[in-house]
Amino acid sequence: MLPLTDRPGWQAAGEVSLLTRRAWERTLDHLARSDEETCHLELSAVTFVDVAGVSALAMTAQGLSQGRRIVLEEPPATLRRVLDMFWPDLLSVEVMGR
């Protein structure tokens, strides 16, 4: 995970799975503790996010204060489907692309 240079947030690559879950959760923790109203996760180079990774994202988003949100940029299609299936009313996550 690398910080974005042109907007608040992080860029990820590869897979979010058991092997990378710690880094994913650390990044989500950084997002949650940020003062930014909108934080971005640039995911165009992410090929897979397992259900536990999507769940960690949803729990982080649910814990954000009123008015804050996470923008997912170009996430894998499966991430969007799992969010829509299990967290259809999660307003603090916006999906852009794919």
Coordinates of C-alpha atoms in Angstrom, one line a residue:
M1 CA 0.0 0.0 0.0
L2 CA 1.3 3.4 -1.1
P3 CA 0.0 6.8 -0.2
L4 CA -1.6 8.8 -3.0
T5 CA 0.3 12.0 -3.8
D6 CA -2.6 14.0 -5.4
R7 CA -5.4 13.3 -3.0
P8 CA -5.9 11.8 0.5
G9 CA -5.8 8.0 0.4
W10 CA -3.9 4.9 -0.6
Q11 CA -3.1 2.8 -3.7
A12 CA -3.1 -1.0 -3.5
A13 CA -2.0 -3.7 -5.9
G14 CA -2.2 -7.5 -6.0
E15 CA -4.6 -9.4 -3.8
V16 CA -6.2 -8.7 -0.5
S17 CA -6.2 -12.1 1.2
L18 CA -5.0 -13.9 4.3
L19 CA -1.4 -13.1 3.3
T20 CA -1.9 -9.4 2.9
R21 CA -4.7 -8.8 5.4
R22 CA -2.5 -7.1 8.0
A23 CA -1.4 -4.4 5.5
W24 CA -5.0 -3.9 4.3
E25 CA -6.3 -3.5 7.8
R26 CA -3.5 -1.1 8.7
T27 CA -4.4 1.0 5.7
L28 CA -8.1 1.0 6.6
D29 CA -7.1 2.0 10.2
H30 CA -5.1 5.0 8.7
L31 CA -8.2 6.0 6.7
A32 CA -10.4 5.7 9.7
R33 CA -8.1 7.9 11.8
S34 CA -7.6 10.5 9.1
D35 CA -9.1 14.0 9.4
E36 CA -10.1 14.0 5.7
E37 CA -13.8 14.0 4.9
T38 CA -13.1 11.9 1.8
C39 CA -10.4 9.3 1.5
H40 CA -9.6 7.4 -1.6
L41 CA -8.6 3.8 -2.2
E42 CA -7.1 3.4 -5.7
L43 CA -7.6 -0.3 -6.5
S44 CA -7.1 -0.5 -10.3
A45 CA -4.1 -2.9 -9.8
V46 CA -6.0 -5.1 -7.2
T47 CA -7.0 -8.4 -8.7
F48 CA -8.9 -9.9 -5.8
V49 CA -10.3 -9.0 -2.4
D50 CA -11.5 -11.9 -0.3
V51 CA -14.7 -11.7 1.8
A52 CA -12.8 -10.9 5.0
G53 CA -11.1 -8.0 3.2
V54 CA -14.5 -6.6 2.1
S55 CA -15.8 -7.1 5.6
A56 CA -12.9 -5.2 7.1
L57 CA -13.6 -2.4 4.6
A58 CA -17.4 -2.4 5.4
M59 CA -16.7 -2.3 9.2
T60 CA -14.3 0.6 8.8
A61 CA -16.8 2.5 6.7
Q62 CA -19.6 1.9 9.2
G63 CA -17.3 3.3 11.9
L64 CA -16.7 6.6 10.1
S65 CA -18.2 9.7 11.5
Q66 CA -21.2 11.4 9.8
G67 CA -20.3 12.9 6.5
R68 CA -17.1 11.0 6.0
R69 CA -16.7 8.5 3.1
I70 CA -14.3 6.2 1.4
V71 CA -14.1 6.4 -2.4
L72 CA -13.1 3.1 -4.1
E73 CA -11.5 3.8 -7.4
E74 CA -11.6 1.0 -10.0
P75 CA -12.1 -1.9 -7.6
P76 CA -12.3 -5.5 -8.7
A77 CA -15.9 -6.3 -9.8
T78 CA -16.2 -9.0 -7.0
L79 CA -15.6 -6.3 -4.3
R80 CA -18.5 -4.3 -5.6
R81 CA -20.7 -7.3 -5.8
V82 CA -19.9 -8.4 -2.3
L83 CA -20.6 -4.9 -1.0
D84 CA -23.9 -4.7 -2.8
M85 CA -24.9 -8.2 -1.6
F86 CA -24.1 -7.8 2.1
W87 CA -24.0 -4.1 2.7
P88 CA -26.4 -2.6 0.2
D89 CA -27.1 0.5 2.3
L90 CA -23.5 1.4 3.1
L91 CA -23.6 5.1 2.2
S92 CA -20.1 5.9 3.4
V93 CA -18.5 3.9 0.5
E94 CA -18.7 5.2 -3.0
V95 CA -17.5 3.0 -5.9
M96 CA -16.1 4.7 -9.0
G97 CA -15.4 2.7 -12.2
R98 CA -15.5 -1.0 -13.2

